[in-house]
Amino acid sequence: PLHKTRASGESEADRAERQRRQEKRLNDLLDDKESGQKDLYFTGLDGERFFAPRLYFRNLAESGETETWFKIYLDPSCDDSVVVCLSSKCTGTFQEQFELEHFPFDEQDLTMEMASEHAREDGSGFSVQLERNDNDMYRSFVITRGFLQSSSYTLKERLRFTRDTTLPSESNSGKTYPLLQIGMRVRRHSFFWIFSVVVPLFFLTTALATSFVVNEDEFADRASITLTALLAIVAFQPVIADRLPDDCNTMTLVDLYVFICFAFAFILIMVQSVNAMYVNSSDTDLLEPTYAEEIGGKPYR
């Protein structure tokens, strides 16, 4: 399929003649079976005129340099079929939503969504099907050697390809378009969080129980232990907040762990407070009859 575009300063007749010569030369080369020509490489073809699958990345936030070339060869399974292989090399910044529900033990796919502007059923007879190249010569993998955030994440070498389609609600005409999701897996290093947050909080929360060693009637000493440990737990919240992305309103796993530590400290303080009230009331009831007997009176209730 050719997209008919008029070059600047070229008449319609000249353009048609030039296009006819190019098509004849291409057909002659592809039909020359005796020459042993297996495939042809073209790096200067105009993609808007000769091959237009209309591919684009949906979640591309910032695009860099892009290089595109074509490989045209005969399909060995059919003598009359011509296969056009489009290759592209591009750099860019892609956007992906954080999945922090299991932070700091989280891992997720960093996805590049490649789509085509050709609808699956548009009546033109031309369709695009996006799928992984299963040829071992073009095995898909991730180069992890130059990963700049390797101190915080582990980047897997394998890629995951998922065929899908766009939603009808994303198109004004209600059509669906082919979509290929290319995902690379990353996993956060959790050892830092285990030894800098999880283990210290566990020690502080467990230390709250040492307040029961103090006598029941010494409530002030008990409260000094529990409140000091509680303030130390509070000091860990800014450390966790600074490590999370800005405007993150997700309840993470470490947030739930800190909440459990707060709940344990709250329950412990309430139990000791109620116990102190009971001890004080019991001491008053015991002192009143003793004082009455010393001054010569009778015990009373």
mmCIF file of N, CA and C in Angstrom, residues 31-134:
data_model
loop_
_atom_site.group_PDB
_atom_site.id
_atom_site.type_symbol
_atom_site.label_atom_id
_atom_site.label_comp_id
_atom_site.label_asym_id
_atom_site.label_seq_id
_atom_site.Cartn_x
_atom_site.Cartn_y
_atom_site.Cartn_z
ATOM 1 N N ASP A 31 11.514 -10.490 -8.164
ATOM 2 C CA ASP A 31 11.118 -11.607 -9.031
ATOM 3 C C ASP A 31 12.312 -12.300 -9.676
ATOM 4 N N ASP A 32 13.519 -11.792 -9.451
ATOM 5 C CA ASP A 32 14.706 -12.383 -10.071
ATOM 6 C C ASP A 32 15.137 -13.592 -9.259
ATOM 7 N N LYS A 33 14.519 -14.747 -9.527
ATOM 8 C CA LYS A 33 14.795 -15.954 -8.741
ATOM 9 C C LYS A 33 16.196 -16.502 -9.028
ATOM 10 N N GLU A 34 16.676 -16.335 -10.285
ATOM 11 C CA GLU A 34 17.927 -16.969 -10.682
ATOM 12 C C GLU A 34 19.142 -16.263 -10.089
ATOM 13 N N SER A 35 18.981 -15.029 -9.696
ATOM 14 C CA SER A 35 20.122 -14.299 -9.162
ATOM 15 C C SER A 35 20.462 -14.708 -7.744
ATOM 16 N N GLY A 36 19.587 -15.507 -7.108
ATOM 17 C CA GLY A 36 19.824 -15.922 -5.738
ATOM 18 C C GLY A 36 19.625 -14.821 -4.724
ATOM 19 N N GLN A 37 18.931 -13.776 -5.118
ATOM 20 C CA GLN A 37 18.677 -12.668 -4.211
ATOM 21 C C GLN A 37 17.703 -13.120 -3.127
ATOM 22 N N LYS A 38 18.164 -13.130 -1.889
ATOM 23 C CA LYS A 38 17.339 -13.587 -0.769
ATOM 24 C C LYS A 38 16.551 -12.452 -0.140
ATOM 25 N N ASP A 39 17.228 -11.363 0.128
ATOM 26 C CA ASP A 39 16.552 -10.247 0.759
ATOM 27 C C ASP A 39 17.212 -8.947 0.328
ATOM 28 N N LEU A 40 16.519 -7.882 0.558
ATOM 29 C CA LEU A 40 16.992 -6.554 0.174
ATOM 30 C C LEU A 40 16.891 -5.628 1.368
ATOM 31 N N TYR A 41 17.846 -4.718 1.497
ATOM 32 C CA TYR A 41 17.840 -3.748 2.580
ATOM 33 C C TYR A 41 17.699 -2.356 1.984
ATOM 34 N N PHE A 42 16.760 -1.609 2.513
ATOM 35 C CA PHE A 42 16.542 -0.234 2.081
ATOM 36 C C PHE A 42 16.554 0.644 3.327
ATOM 37 N N THR A 43 17.432 1.625 3.358
ATOM 38 C CA THR A 43 17.508 2.526 4.502
ATOM 39 C C THR A 43 17.004 3.923 4.183
ATOM 40 N N GLY A 44 16.742 4.201 2.900
ATOM 41 C CA GLY A 44 16.337 5.547 2.533
ATOM 42 C C GLY A 44 14.901 5.661 2.075
ATOM 43 N N LEU A 45 14.084 4.619 2.287
ATOM 44 C CA LEU A 45 12.695 4.673 1.841
ATOM 45 C C LEU A 45 11.890 5.618 2.714
ATOM 46 N N ASP A 46 10.937 6.251 2.090
ATOM 47 C CA ASP A 46 10.024 7.146 2.793
ATOM 48 C C ASP A 46 8.919 6.308 3.417
ATOM 49 N N GLY A 47 8.917 6.214 4.741
ATOM 50 C CA GLY A 47 7.950 5.364 5.420
ATOM 51 C C GLY A 47 6.521 5.815 5.244
ATOM 52 N N GLU A 48 6.313 7.091 4.987
ATOM 53 C CA GLU A 48 4.955 7.575 4.807
ATOM 54 C C GLU A 48 4.364 7.130 3.472
ATOM 55 N N ARG A 49 5.210 6.742 2.505
ATOM 56 C CA ARG A 49 4.709 6.377 1.188
ATOM 57 C C ARG A 49 4.732 4.878 0.945
ATOM 58 N N PHE A 50 5.782 4.182 1.467
ATOM 59 C CA PHE A 50 5.952 2.785 1.110
ATOM 60 C C PHE A 50 5.466 1.829 2.198
ATOM 61 N N PHE A 51 5.583 2.198 3.440
ATOM 62 C CA PHE A 51 5.206 1.273 4.505
ATOM 63 C C PHE A 51 4.741 2.091 5.697
ATOM 64 N N ALA A 52 3.478 1.997 6.016
ATOM 65 C CA ALA A 52 2.922 2.841 7.065
ATOM 66 C C ALA A 52 2.049 2.029 8.004
ATOM 67 N N PRO A 53 2.648 1.276 8.934
ATOM 68 C CA PRO A 53 1.823 0.586 9.942
ATOM 69 C C PRO A 53 1.290 1.526 11.007
ATOM 70 N N ARG A 54 1.798 2.764 11.023
ATOM 71 C CA ARG A 54 1.341 3.791 11.972
ATOM 72 C C ARG A 54 1.517 3.311 13.410
ATOM 73 N N LEU A 55 2.734 2.931 13.729
ATOM 74 C CA LEU A 55 3.048 2.475 15.070
ATOM 75 C C LEU A 55 3.467 3.663 15.932
ATOM 76 N N TYR A 56 3.110 3.602 17.186
ATOM 77 C CA TYR A 56 3.500 4.646 18.131
ATOM 78 C C TYR A 56 3.437 4.070 19.541
ATOM 79 N N PHE A 57 4.106 4.721 20.485
ATOM 80 C CA PHE A 57 4.085 4.327 21.893
ATOM 81 C C PHE A 57 3.076 5.205 22.627
ATOM 82 N N ARG A 58 2.140 4.553 23.285
ATOM 83 C CA ARG A 58 1.080 5.308 23.959
ATOM 84 C C ARG A 58 1.580 6.002 25.218
ATOM 85 N N ASN A 59 2.514 5.393 25.933
ATOM 86 C CA ASN A 59 2.958 5.971 27.204
ATOM 87 C C ASN A 59 4.327 6.630 27.086
ATOM 88 N N LEU A 60 4.647 7.125 25.897
ATOM 89 C CA LEU A 60 5.909 7.827 25.694
ATOM 90 C C LEU A 60 5.763 9.268 26.178
ATOM 91 N N ALA A 61 6.538 9.634 27.203
ATOM 92 C CA ALA A 61 6.449 10.977 27.762
ATOM 93 C C ALA A 61 7.387 11.947 27.069
ATOM 94 N N GLU A 62 8.563 11.475 26.684
ATOM 95 C CA GLU A 62 9.545 12.343 26.036
ATOM 96 C C GLU A 62 10.316 11.519 25.022
ATOM 97 N N SER A 63 10.366 11.983 23.796
ATOM 98 C CA SER A 63 11.001 11.242 22.713
ATOM 99 C C SER A 63 12.379 11.811 22.414
ATOM 100 N N GLY A 64 13.323 10.881 22.130
ATOM 101 C CA GLY A 64 14.670 11.279 21.761
ATOM 102 C C GLY A 64 14.954 10.963 20.310
ATOM 103 N N GLU A 65 16.169 10.530 20.014
ATOM 104 C CA GLU A 65 16.557 10.222 18.649
ATOM 105 C C GLU A 65 15.883 8.927 18.192
ATOM 106 N N THR A 66 15.457 8.893 16.931
ATOM 107 C CA THR A 66 14.791 7.730 16.355
ATOM 108 C C THR A 66 15.393 7.426 14.994
ATOM 109 N N GLU A 67 15.688 6.156 14.752
ATOM 110 C CA GLU A 67 16.223 5.691 13.470
ATOM 111 C C GLU A 67 15.373 4.514 12.996
ATOM 112 N N THR A 68 14.933 4.559 11.743
ATOM 113 C CA THR A 68 14.049 3.534 11.190
ATOM 114 C C THR A 68 14.613 3.022 9.875
ATOM 115 N N TRP A 69 14.580 1.716 9.685
ATOM 116 C CA TRP A 69 15.001 1.113 8.430
ATOM 117 C C TRP A 69 14.114 -0.084 8.113
ATOM 118 N N PHE A 70 14.181 -0.533 6.841
ATOM 119 C CA PHE A 70 13.294 -1.589 6.366
ATOM 120 C C PHE A 70 14.112 -2.756 5.813
ATOM 121 N N LYS A 71 13.536 -3.926 5.924
ATOM 122 C CA LYS A 71 14.084 -5.123 5.315
ATOM 123 C C LYS A 71 12.975 -5.768 4.495
ATOM 124 N N ILE A 72 13.186 -5.877 3.182
ATOM 125 C CA ILE A 72 12.159 -6.404 2.281
ATOM 126 C C ILE A 72 12.667 -7.706 1.688
ATOM 127 N N TYR A 73 11.900 -8.780 1.815
ATOM 128 C CA TYR A 73 12.332 -10.074 1.305
ATOM 129 C C TYR A 73 11.103 -10.888 0.917
ATOM 130 N N LEU A 74 11.345 -11.978 0.203
ATOM 131 C CA LEU A 74 10.271 -12.855 -0.254
ATOM 132 C C LEU A 74 9.872 -13.822 0.836
ATOM 133 N N ASP A 75 8.601 -14.085 0.902
ATOM 134 C CA ASP A 75 8.089 -15.075 1.841
ATOM 135 C C ASP A 75 8.318 -16.461 1.242
ATOM 136 N N PRO A 76 9.126 -17.325 1.872
ATOM 137 C CA PRO A 76 9.402 -18.635 1.276
ATOM 138 C C PRO A 76 8.182 -19.529 1.187
ATOM 139 N N SER A 77 7.173 -19.277 1.973
ATOM 140 C CA SER A 77 5.973 -20.119 1.943
ATOM 141 C C SER A 77 5.025 -19.746 0.820
ATOM 142 N N CYS A 78 5.231 -18.588 0.197
ATOM 143 C CA CYS A 78 4.335 -18.134 -0.870
ATOM 144 C C CYS A 78 5.154 -17.320 -1.865
ATOM 145 N N ASP A 79 5.135 -17.731 -3.134
ATOM 146 C CA ASP A 79 5.970 -17.073 -4.130
ATOM 147 C C ASP A 79 5.527 -15.653 -4.436
ATOM 148 N N ASP A 80 4.247 -15.373 -4.245
ATOM 149 C CA ASP A 80 3.719 -14.059 -4.612
ATOM 150 C C ASP A 80 3.658 -13.087 -3.438
ATOM 151 N N SER A 81 4.172 -13.497 -2.291
ATOM 152 C CA SER A 81 4.061 -12.658 -1.100
ATOM 153 C C SER A 81 5.389 -11.966 -0.813
ATOM 154 N N VAL A 82 5.300 -10.721 -0.460
ATOM 155 C CA VAL A 82 6.461 -9.926 -0.093
ATOM 156 C C VAL A 82 6.328 -9.524 1.368
ATOM 157 N N VAL A 83 7.370 -9.733 2.138
ATOM 158 C CA VAL A 83 7.379 -9.396 3.556
ATOM 159 C C VAL A 83 8.235 -8.158 3.757
ATOM 160 N N VAL A 84 7.701 -7.194 4.457
ATOM 161 C CA VAL A 84 8.420 -5.975 4.790
ATOM 162 C C VAL A 84 8.641 -5.958 6.297
ATOM 163 N N CYS A 85 9.887 -5.959 6.707
ATOM 164 C CA CYS A 85 10.238 -5.954 8.128
ATOM 165 C C CYS A 85 10.696 -4.557 8.507
ATOM 166 N N LEU A 86 9.981 -3.960 9.434
ATOM 167 C CA LEU A 86 10.304 -2.618 9.894
ATOM 168 C C LEU A 86 11.133 -2.719 11.175
ATOM 169 N N SER A 87 12.263 -2.049 11.179
ATOM 170 C CA SER A 87 13.125 -1.994 12.357
ATOM 171 C C SER A 87 13.275 -0.536 12.770
ATOM 172 N N SER A 88 13.301 -0.335 14.064
ATOM 173 C CA SER A 88 13.385 1.033 14.575
ATOM 174 C C SER A 88 14.231 1.043 15.840
ATOM 175 N N LYS A 89 15.041 2.042 15.959
ATOM 176 C CA LYS A 89 15.870 2.260 17.139
ATOM 177 C C LYS A 89 15.551 3.641 17.681
ATOM 178 N N CYS A 90 15.080 3.678 18.901
ATOM 179 C CA CYS A 90 14.646 4.961 19.459
ATOM 180 C C CYS A 90 15.009 5.033 20.937
ATOM 181 N N THR A 91 15.129 6.220 21.407
ATOM 182 C CA THR A 91 15.340 6.496 22.829
ATOM 183 C C THR A 91 14.222 7.410 23.305
ATOM 184 N N GLY A 92 13.821 7.225 24.544
ATOM 185 C CA GLY A 92 12.733 8.038 25.062
ATOM 186 C C GLY A 92 12.501 7.775 26.534
ATOM 187 N N THR A 93 11.664 8.583 27.119
ATOM 188 C CA THR A 93 11.267 8.458 28.518
ATOM 189 C C THR A 93 9.812 8.024 28.561
ATOM 190 N N PHE A 94 9.561 6.912 29.225
ATOM 191 C CA PHE A 94 8.224 6.365 29.308
ATOM 192 C C PHE A 94 7.663 6.586 30.720
ATOM 193 N N GLN A 95 6.358 6.695 30.792
ATOM 194 C CA GLN A 95 5.710 6.905 32.077
ATOM 195 C C GLN A 95 5.005 5.626 32.518
ATOM 196 N N GLU A 96 5.073 5.376 33.815
ATOM 197 C CA GLU A 96 4.494 4.166 34.394
ATOM 198 C C GLU A 96 4.006 4.492 35.800
ATOM 199 N N GLN A 97 2.856 3.989 36.152
ATOM 200 C CA GLN A 97 2.301 4.220 37.475
ATOM 201 C C GLN A 97 2.982 3.318 38.497
ATOM 202 N N PHE A 98 3.352 3.898 39.654
ATOM 203 C CA PHE A 98 3.984 3.126 40.711
ATOM 204 C C PHE A 98 2.989 2.148 41.322
ATOM 205 N N GLU A 99 3.470 0.948 41.610
ATOM 206 C CA GLU A 99 2.687 -0.063 42.313
ATOM 207 C C GLU A 99 3.356 -0.301 43.660
ATOM 208 N N LEU A 100 2.947 0.498 44.653
ATOM 209 C CA LEU A 100 3.633 0.528 45.946
ATOM 210 C C LEU A 100 2.848 -0.150 47.058
ATOM 211 N N GLU A 101 1.872 -0.981 46.700
ATOM 212 C CA GLU A 101 1.077 -1.612 47.744
ATOM 213 C C GLU A 101 1.919 -2.508 48.644
ATOM 214 N N HIS A 102 2.948 -3.154 48.099
ATOM 215 C CA HIS A 102 3.789 -4.074 48.864
ATOM 216 C C HIS A 102 5.155 -3.469 49.187
ATOM 217 N N PHE A 103 5.266 -2.162 49.120
ATOM 218 C CA PHE A 103 6.515 -1.501 49.475
ATOM 219 C C PHE A 103 6.880 -1.816 50.930
ATOM 220 N N PRO A 104 8.147 -2.188 51.238
ATOM 221 C CA PRO A 104 9.346 -2.176 50.395
ATOM 222 C C PRO A 104 9.668 -3.523 49.738
ATOM 223 N N PHE A 105 8.714 -4.433 49.694
ATOM 224 C CA PHE A 105 8.937 -5.729 49.052
ATOM 225 C C PHE A 105 8.220 -5.771 47.695
ATOM 226 N N ASP A 106 8.219 -4.644 47.005
ATOM 227 C CA ASP A 106 7.443 -4.521 45.781
ATOM 228 C C ASP A 106 8.290 -4.844 44.557
ATOM 229 N N GLU A 107 7.625 -5.290 43.509
ATOM 230 C CA GLU A 107 8.190 -5.463 42.181
ATOM 231 C C GLU A 107 7.075 -5.253 41.166
ATOM 232 N N GLN A 108 7.435 -4.758 40.001
ATOM 233 C CA GLN A 108 6.422 -4.439 39.007
ATOM 234 C C GLN A 108 7.036 -4.446 37.615
ATOM 235 N N ASP A 109 6.163 -4.385 36.606
ATOM 236 C CA ASP A 109 6.580 -4.327 35.213
ATOM 237 C C ASP A 109 6.657 -2.877 34.766
ATOM 238 N N LEU A 110 7.753 -2.527 34.134
ATOM 239 C CA LEU A 110 7.874 -1.246 33.457
ATOM 240 C C LEU A 110 7.484 -1.488 32.003
ATOM 241 N N THR A 111 6.337 -0.951 31.612
ATOM 242 C CA THR A 111 5.710 -1.333 30.351
ATOM 243 C C THR A 111 5.859 -0.243 29.309
ATOM 244 N N MET A 112 6.151 -0.675 28.087
ATOM 245 C CA MET A 112 6.096 0.175 26.902
ATOM 246 C C MET A 112 4.933 -0.312 26.046
ATOM 247 N N GLU A 113 3.958 0.538 25.826
ATOM 248 C CA GLU A 113 2.745 0.169 25.104
ATOM 249 C C GLU A 113 2.848 0.629 23.654
ATOM 250 N N MET A 114 3.049 -0.337 22.757
ATOM 251 C CA MET A 114 3.112 -0.038 21.333
ATOM 252 C C MET A 114 1.753 -0.297 20.698
ATOM 253 N N ALA A 115 1.235 0.668 19.991
ATOM 254 C CA ALA A 115 -0.082 0.558 19.368
ATOM 255 C C ALA A 115 0.005 0.973 17.913
ATOM 256 N N SER A 116 -1.037 0.647 17.175
ATOM 257 C CA SER A 116 -1.145 1.032 15.766
ATOM 258 C C SER A 116 -2.407 1.858 15.570
ATOM 259 N N GLU A 117 -2.338 2.802 14.668
ATOM 260 C CA GLU A 117 -3.498 3.637 14.380
ATOM 261 C C GLU A 117 -4.432 3.003 13.369
ATOM 262 N N HIS A 118 -4.111 1.795 12.898
ATOM 263 C CA HIS A 118 -5.007 1.065 12.011
ATOM 264 C C HIS A 118 -5.970 0.242 12.862
ATOM 265 N N ALA A 119 -7.252 0.516 12.732
ATOM 266 C CA ALA A 119 -8.249 -0.228 13.497
ATOM 267 C C ALA A 119 -8.267 -1.681 13.054
ATOM 268 N N ARG A 120 -8.731 -2.551 13.938
ATOM 269 C CA ARG A 120 -8.754 -3.975 13.629
ATOM 270 C C ARG A 120 -9.701 -4.279 12.479
ATOM 271 N N GLU A 121 -10.824 -3.575 12.414
ATOM 272 C CA GLU A 121 -11.806 -3.782 11.345
ATOM 273 C C GLU A 121 -12.276 -2.420 10.851
ATOM 274 N N ASP A 122 -11.500 -1.857 9.933
ATOM 275 C CA ASP A 122 -11.860 -0.537 9.410
ATOM 276 C C ASP A 122 -12.374 -0.597 7.978
ATOM 277 N N GLY A 123 -12.472 -1.826 7.389
ATOM 278 C CA GLY A 123 -13.012 -1.973 6.047
ATOM 279 C C GLY A 123 -12.058 -1.645 4.932
ATOM 280 N N SER A 124 -10.809 -1.298 5.233
ATOM 281 C CA SER A 124 -9.853 -0.947 4.183
ATOM 282 C C SER A 124 -9.097 -2.149 3.650
ATOM 283 N N GLY A 125 -9.222 -3.290 4.269
ATOM 284 C CA GLY A 125 -8.490 -4.475 3.854
ATOM 285 C C GLY A 125 -7.061 -4.500 4.334
ATOM 286 N N PHE A 126 -6.623 -3.486 5.048
ATOM 287 C CA PHE A 126 -5.264 -3.425 5.582
ATOM 288 C C PHE A 126 -5.339 -3.490 7.103
ATOM 289 N N SER A 127 -4.628 -4.426 7.696
ATOM 290 C CA SER A 127 -4.661 -4.599 9.142
ATOM 291 C C SER A 127 -3.254 -4.800 9.664
ATOM 292 N N VAL A 128 -3.054 -4.463 10.906
ATOM 293 C CA VAL A 128 -1.765 -4.599 11.569
ATOM 294 C C VAL A 128 -1.951 -5.512 12.773
ATOM 295 N N GLN A 129 -1.072 -6.504 12.872
ATOM 296 C CA GLN A 129 -1.102 -7.421 14.000
ATOM 297 C C GLN A 129 0.241 -7.329 14.714
ATOM 298 N N LEU A 130 0.208 -6.959 15.973
ATOM 299 C CA LEU A 130 1.430 -6.776 16.749
ATOM 300 C C LEU A 130 1.691 -8.025 17.577
ATOM 301 N N GLU A 131 2.877 -8.585 17.445
ATOM 302 C CA GLU A 131 3.253 -9.761 18.207
ATOM 303 C C GLU A 131 4.758 -9.827 18.321
ATOM 304 N N ARG A 132 5.240 -10.698 19.194
ATOM 305 C CA ARG A 132 6.667 -10.836 19.433
ATOM 306 C C ARG A 132 7.341 -11.565 18.271
ATOM 307 N N ASN A 133 8.570 -11.177 18.003
ATOM 308 C CA ASN A 133 9.368 -11.864 16.999
ATOM 309 C C ASN A 133 9.972 -13.115 17.636
ATOM 310 N N ASP A 134 9.549 -14.309 17.177
ATOM 311 C CA ASP A 134 10.005 -15.567 17.755
ATOM 312 C C ASP A 134 11.297 -16.079 17.137
#
